[in-house]
Amino acid sequence: MPNARTARFSRRGLLAAGGALGLGAVLTACGDDDAKDGGADTKGSAKSGPWSFKDDRGTTVKLDETPKNIVAFTGVAAALYDYGIEVKGVFGPTTTKDGKADVQAGDMDVSKVTVLGNVWDQFNVEKYAALAPDVLISTMFDDAGTLWYVPEASKDKIAKLAPSVGISVFDRQLTGPLQRMWELAESLGADMTDAKVTEAKKRFEAASERLRKAAKAKPEIKVLVGSASPELFYVSGTNLSIDLEYFKALGVNFVEPTEEAKKATGGWFESLSWENVDKHKADVIMMDDRSSAIQPADITEATWKQLPAVKAGQVIARSTEPILSYDKCVAPVEALAEAIEKAKKVS
């Protein structure tokens, strides 16, 4: 994605830049649109024979065989990889400037996938067609069925080449999308009884309980969620993001931007100048770990360095776009639990 911090504040630019959403394209999949709640249809063999999956747009994609040539948003591909499903191509942040795997690529070997686009609004349609895709899979950060990182300019060409599946990560708790990705992986042939898979789910549940206990033991600890750009500091609200909604439900005491401040960004975040970065008082700060954001160690602003939480060393990373496998969601939950457990009241 382009550095959202430099994007114009159109709705599309806002979503791509500031928090976790963006407008891509609504791709039409074959099948019926008769349900709104989604659900995997795994009748018959998961590895061969007819395949269908009802996505979070209420669209059922039906194919004669289980998809083999899968193209997916990088984070989706990383989640499927954890369940033993490998994709042919990816789009979205995949490699960093030095050629290493982006944080959103998880454990994938990025040298073994075709990268169709590594930044916002980049998607090589010719390469996509050459992969002979069976299905395209992405997440959705709005309720309009917009597929994340599918460019508006080329969405129609892309839609003609293969049906699409959308998994919603908008205005719901983390456990919902985690379950949907589980169902999708299972429909694609993943062995969900594998010890690695089942143990990861148990570890996630244990981490969640740890966070619940930490939040209950220290309700006075206030957590601020931020993202840094050269020009602005963004303070995220908790009402739309899957991770923050989940953490809030577990009892975490978050700093919330004012409703007036969030209006300009569709409810996602508040934009502050670096001079006003101390507007909100916090004991722990969670910072956007995406490569599009400046990381805490690289922030040179004096106002940032003077924040009580920063001076106390109470800053942790936030997986702003969580990889939707239980394995990858354990660490963020544990990190927040530990931060609250160890936090001193500094606000």
Coordinates of C-alpha atoms in Angstrom, one line a residue:
M1 CA 0.0 0.0 0.0
P2 CA 1.2 3.6 -0.4
N3 CA 2.2 5.1 2.8
A4 CA -1.3 6.0 4.0
R5 CA 0.2 8.9 5.8
T6 CA 0.9 10.5 2.5
A7 CA -2.4 9.5 0.9
R8 CA -5.1 12.0 0.3
F9 CA -7.9 11.8 2.8
S10 CA -10.4 10.4 0.4
R11 CA -12.3 7.4 1.9
R12 CA -10.2 5.1 0.0
G13 CA -7.0 6.8 1.0
L14 CA -8.0 6.9 4.6
L15 CA -8.7 3.3 4.9
A16 CA -5.6 2.2 3.2
A17 CA -3.5 4.5 5.3
G18 CA -4.6 5.0 8.7
G19 CA -6.0 1.9 10.3
A20 CA -6.8 -1.3 8.8
L21 CA -9.1 -0.9 6.0
G22 CA -9.3 0.1 2.4
L23 CA -11.5 0.0 -0.6
G24 CA -10.5 -2.6 -3.2
A25 CA -12.9 -4.2 -5.6
V26 CA -16.1 -6.2 -5.3
L27 CA -15.5 -9.3 -7.3
T28 CA -18.5 -11.3 -8.4
A29 CA -18.2 -15.0 -7.7
C30 CA -20.4 -17.6 -9.3
G31 CA -23.2 -19.2 -7.4
D32 CA -26.0 -17.9 -5.2
D33 CA -26.1 -14.9 -2.8
D34 CA -28.9 -16.2 -0.6
A35 CA -27.2 -16.1 2.8
K36 CA -25.6 -13.3 4.8
D37 CA -23.9 -15.2 7.6
G38 CA -21.5 -17.3 5.6
G39 CA -20.4 -20.9 6.2
A40 CA -18.3 -23.6 4.7
D41 CA -19.9 -26.3 2.6
T42 CA -17.6 -29.2 2.9
K43 CA -19.9 -32.0 1.6
G44 CA -18.0 -34.7 -0.2
S45 CA -14.2 -34.9 -0.3
A46 CA -12.3 -31.8 0.8
K47 CA -9.4 -32.8 -1.5
S48 CA -11.2 -33.8 -4.6
G49 CA -14.5 -33.5 -6.3
P50 CA -16.9 -30.5 -6.2
W51 CA -16.1 -27.6 -3.9
S52 CA -18.2 -24.8 -2.6
F53 CA -17.7 -22.1 0.0
K54 CA -20.1 -19.4 1.2
D55 CA -18.1 -16.3 2.0
D56 CA -18.9 -13.3 4.2
R57 CA -20.6 -11.5 1.4
G58 CA -23.2 -14.2 1.3
T59 CA -21.8 -15.4 -2.0
T60 CA -21.4 -19.1 -2.6
V61 CA -18.5 -20.0 -4.9
K62 CA -18.9 -23.3 -6.6
L63 CA -16.3 -25.2 -8.5
D64 CA -16.1 -28.6 -10.1
E65 CA -13.0 -29.4 -8.1
T66 CA -11.3 -28.1 -4.9
P67 CA -9.1 -25.1 -5.9
K68 CA -5.5 -25.8 -6.5
N69 CA -4.3 -22.6 -8.1
I70 CA -5.1 -20.2 -5.3
V71 CA -4.2 -16.5 -5.3
A72 CA -4.7 -14.6 -2.1
F73 CA -3.9 -11.4 -0.2
T74 CA -0.6 -12.0 1.6
G75 CA -2.0 -12.2 5.1
V76 CA -4.7 -14.7 4.0
A77 CA -2.0 -16.8 2.2
A78 CA 0.1 -16.8 5.4
A79 CA -2.9 -18.0 7.4
L80 CA -3.7 -20.8 5.0
Y81 CA 0.0 -21.8 5.0
D82 CA -0.2 -22.4 8.7
Y83 CA -3.0 -24.9 8.0
G84 CA -1.0 -26.6 5.3
I85 CA -2.6 -24.9 2.2
E86 CA -0.2 -23.3 -0.1
V87 CA -1.0 -20.7 -2.7
K88 CA 0.4 -19.9 -6.2
G89 CA 0.3 -16.1 -6.1
V90 CA -0.1 -13.3 -3.6
F91 CA -0.8 -9.6 -3.5
G92 CA -0.2 -7.1 -0.8
P93 CA 2.9 -6.5 1.5
T94 CA 5.0 -9.6 0.9
T95 CA 8.7 -8.5 0.8
T96 CA 10.5 -5.6 2.5
K97 CA 12.9 -3.3 0.7
D98 CA 15.8 -5.6 1.6
G99 CA 14.0 -8.6 0.0
K100 CA 13.1 -10.2 3.3
A101 CA 9.6 -11.5 4.1
D102 CA 7.2 -8.8 5.3
V103 CA 5.6 -9.2 8.7
Q104 CA 2.3 -10.0 6.9
A105 CA 3.8 -12.9 5.1
G106 CA 4.1 -15.0 8.3
D107 CA 6.1 -18.2 7.8
M108 CA 5.6 -18.4 4.0
D109 CA 8.7 -18.9 1.8
V110 CA 8.1 -15.8 -0.3
S111 CA 10.5 -17.0 -2.9
K112 CA 8.1 -19.7 -3.8
V113 CA 5.1 -17.6 -4.6
T114 CA 4.4 -15.3 -7.5
V115 CA 4.1 -11.7 -6.1
L116 CA 1.5 -9.8 -8.2
G117 CA 1.8 -6.6 -6.2
N118 CA 3.8 -5.6 -3.2
V119 CA 2.2 -2.2 -2.5
W120 CA -1.2 -0.5 -2.5
D121 CA -2.8 -0.3 -5.9
Q122 CA -0.3 -2.7 -7.5
F123 CA -1.7 -5.9 -9.1
N124 CA -0.2 -7.4 -12.2
V125 CA -3.2 -8.7 -14.1
E126 CA -1.2 -10.4 -16.8
K127 CA 0.8 -12.4 -14.2
Y128 CA -2.5 -13.2 -12.5
A129 CA -4.0 -14.6 -15.7
A130 CA -0.8 -16.6 -16.4
L131 CA -1.3 -18.5 -13.1
A132 CA -4.7 -19.8 -14.3
P133 CA -6.3 -19.0 -11.0
D134 CA -9.1 -21.1 -9.6
V135 CA -10.0 -18.6 -6.9
L136 CA -8.9 -15.3 -5.4
I137 CA -9.2 -14.9 -1.7
S138 CA -8.9 -11.7 0.4
T139 CA -10.2 -10.0 3.5
M140 CA -12.7 -7.2 3.7
F141 CA -12.5 -4.1 5.8
D142 CA -16.0 -2.7 5.1
D143 CA -19.5 -4.0 4.9
A144 CA -19.8 -3.4 1.2
G145 CA -17.9 -6.5 0.1
T146 CA -14.7 -4.6 -0.9
L147 CA -11.8 -7.0 -1.3
W148 CA -8.6 -5.7 0.4
Y149 CA -5.8 -4.7 -1.9
V150 CA -7.7 -5.5 -5.1
P151 CA -7.2 -2.2 -7.1
E152 CA -10.3 -0.2 -8.1
A153 CA -8.8 0.4 -11.5
S154 CA -8.4 -3.2 -12.5
K155 CA -11.1 -4.9 -10.4
D156 CA -13.3 -5.7 -13.4
K157 CA -10.5 -7.4 -15.3
I158 CA -9.5 -9.4 -12.2
A159 CA -13.1 -10.5 -11.6
K160 CA -13.4 -12.0 -15.0
L161 CA -10.5 -14.4 -14.5
A162 CA -11.7 -16.3 -11.4
P163 CA -14.3 -16.2 -8.7
S164 CA -13.4 -14.6 -5.4
V165 CA -13.9 -15.3 -1.7
G166 CA -14.1 -12.6 0.9
I167 CA -13.5 -13.0 4.6
S168 CA -14.8 -10.1 6.7
V169 CA -12.5 -8.4 9.2
F170 CA -14.8 -5.5 9.8
D171 CA -16.6 -4.6 13.0
R172 CA -16.4 -8.0 14.8
Q173 CA -14.2 -9.7 17.3
L174 CA -11.1 -11.6 16.3
T175 CA -12.5 -15.0 17.1
G176 CA -15.1 -14.7 14.3
P177 CA -12.6 -14.3 11.4
L178 CA -10.4 -16.9 12.9
Q179 CA -13.2 -19.4 12.8
R180 CA -14.1 -18.4 9.2
M181 CA -10.4 -18.9 8.1
W182 CA -10.5 -22.3 9.8
E183 CA -13.6 -23.3 7.9
L184 CA -12.1 -22.0 4.6
A185 CA -8.8 -24.0 5.2
E186 CA -10.8 -27.1 6.1
S187 CA -12.8 -26.8 2.9
L188 CA -9.6 -26.5 0.9
G189 CA -8.3 -29.8 2.3
A190 CA -6.5 -28.8 5.5
D191 CA -6.3 -31.4 8.3
M192 CA -7.8 -29.6 11.2
T193 CA -7.2 -32.5 13.5
D194 CA -3.4 -32.2 13.1
A195 CA -1.7 -31.8 16.5
K196 CA 0.0 -28.5 15.4
V197 CA -3.3 -27.0 14.5
T198 CA -5.2 -28.1 17.6
E199 CA -2.4 -27.1 20.0
A200 CA -2.3 -23.7 18.4
K201 CA -6.0 -23.2 19.1
K202 CA -5.5 -24.3 22.8
R203 CA -2.5 -21.9 23.1
F204 CA -4.7 -19.0 21.8
E205 CA -7.5 -19.8 24.2
A206 CA -4.9 -19.9 27.1
A207 CA -3.4 -16.6 26.0
S208 CA -6.9 -15.1 25.9
E209 CA -7.6 -16.2 29.4
R210 CA -4.3 -14.8 30.6
L211 CA -5.2 -11.4 29.0
R212 CA -8.6 -11.5 30.7
K213 CA -7.1 -12.1 34.1
A214 CA -4.4 -9.4 33.5
A215 CA -7.0 -6.8 32.5
K216 CA -9.2 -7.7 35.5
A217 CA -6.2 -7.5 37.9
K218 CA -5.1 -4.1 36.6
P219 CA -8.2 -2.2 35.3
E220 CA -6.4 1.1 35.9
I221 CA -3.8 0.5 33.1
K222 CA -4.8 2.5 30.1
V223 CA -3.7 1.2 26.6
L224 CA -3.3 3.5 23.6
V225 CA -3.1 2.1 20.1
G226 CA -1.0 4.1 17.7
S227 CA 0.6 4.2 14.2
A228 CA 3.3 6.6 13.1
S229 CA 4.0 8.4 9.9
P230 CA 6.5 11.3 9.2
E231 CA 3.7 13.9 9.3
L232 CA 1.1 12.5 11.8
F233 CA 0.5 10.1 14.7
Y234 CA -2.7 8.1 14.4
V235 CA -4.7 7.0 17.5
S236 CA -6.9 4.0 16.7
G237 CA -10.4 3.6 18.1
T238 CA -11.5 0.1 19.1
N239 CA -15.0 -0.2 17.6
L240 CA -14.1 -1.6 14.1
S241 CA -10.8 -3.5 14.4
I242 CA -11.1 -7.2 15.1
D243 CA -8.2 -7.4 17.5
L244 CA -9.1 -4.4 19.5
E245 CA -12.8 -5.3 19.7
Y246 CA -11.7 -8.7 21.1
F247 CA -9.2 -7.3 23.6
K248 CA -11.8 -4.8 24.7
A249 CA -14.3 -7.7 25.3
L250 CA -11.6 -9.3 27.5
G251 CA -11.6 -6.2 29.6
V252 CA -8.6 -4.2 28.4
N253 CA -9.0 -0.5 29.2
F254 CA -8.3 1.4 26.0
V255 CA -7.8 5.1 25.3
E256 CA -10.5 6.1 22.8
P257 CA -10.3 9.1 20.4
T258 CA -13.3 11.4 20.7
E259 CA -16.2 10.5 18.3
E260 CA -15.8 13.9 16.7
A261 CA -12.2 13.2 15.9
K262 CA -13.0 9.9 14.4
K263 CA -15.8 11.2 12.1
A264 CA -13.3 12.3 9.5
T265 CA -11.9 8.8 9.1
G266 CA -15.1 6.8 9.2
G267 CA -14.7 5.9 12.8
W268 CA -11.3 4.3 12.6
F269 CA -8.8 6.7 14.1
E270 CA -7.8 10.2 15.1
S271 CA -5.0 12.1 13.4
L272 CA -2.6 14.1 15.6
S273 CA 0.3 16.3 14.8
W274 CA 3.5 15.3 16.5
E275 CA 3.3 18.4 18.6
N276 CA 0.0 17.1 20.0
V277 CA 1.0 13.4 20.4
D278 CA 0.6 13.8 24.2
K279 CA -3.1 14.6 23.9
H280 CA -4.1 11.2 25.4
K281 CA -2.7 9.8 28.6
A282 CA -1.7 6.1 28.5
D283 CA 0.3 3.6 30.4
V284 CA 1.0 1.1 27.6
I285 CA 1.2 2.0 23.9
M286 CA 0.6 -0.6 21.1
M287 CA 2.3 0.4 17.8
D288 CA 1.4 -0.7 14.3
D289 CA 3.9 -3.3 13.1
R290 CA 3.2 -3.0 9.4
S291 CA 6.0 -2.0 7.1
S292 CA 4.0 1.0 6.0
A293 CA 4.3 2.5 9.5
I294 CA 7.4 4.0 11.2
Q295 CA 8.5 1.6 14.0
P296 CA 9.0 2.9 17.5
A297 CA 12.8 2.6 17.4
D298 CA 12.9 4.9 14.4
I299 CA 10.7 7.6 15.8
T300 CA 12.9 10.7 16.4
E301 CA 10.2 13.2 17.5
A302 CA 11.0 14.7 20.9
T303 CA 7.4 14.7 21.9
W304 CA 7.2 11.0 21.4
K305 CA 10.3 10.3 23.5
Q306 CA 8.8 12.3 26.4
L307 CA 5.6 10.3 26.6
P308 CA 5.5 8.6 30.0
A309 CA 4.8 5.1 28.5
V310 CA 7.8 5.5 26.1
K311 CA 10.1 6.7 28.9
A312 CA 9.0 3.7 31.0
G313 CA 9.6 1.3 28.1
Q314 CA 6.0 0.3 28.0
V315 CA 5.6 0.1 24.2
I316 CA 4.8 -3.1 22.4
A317 CA 4.0 -4.0 18.8
R318 CA 0.5 -4.4 17.5
S319 CA -0.4 -6.8 14.7
T320 CA -2.7 -4.3 13.0
E321 CA -3.7 -6.8 10.3
P322 CA -3.6 -10.1 12.2
I323 CA -2.7 -13.3 10.3
L324 CA -5.9 -15.3 10.8
S325 CA -4.5 -18.5 12.1
Y326 CA -4.6 -19.4 15.7
D327 CA -0.8 -20.0 15.7
K328 CA -0.1 -16.4 14.6
C329 CA -2.7 -14.8 16.9
V330 CA -1.2 -16.3 20.1
A331 CA 1.8 -13.9 20.3
P332 CA -0.1 -10.6 20.1
V333 CA -2.5 -11.7 22.8
E334 CA 0.4 -12.9 25.1
A335 CA 2.3 -9.7 24.5
L336 CA -0.5 -7.5 25.6
A337 CA -1.2 -9.7 28.6
E338 CA 2.4 -9.5 29.6
A339 CA 2.6 -5.7 29.0
I340 CA -0.4 -5.2 31.3
E341 CA 0.9 -7.6 33.9
K342 CA 4.2 -5.7 34.1
A343 CA 3.0 -2.2 33.5
K344 CA 3.5 0.6 36.0
K345 CA 0.8 3.3 36.2
V346 CA 2.5 6.3 34.5
S347 CA -0.4 8.3 33.1

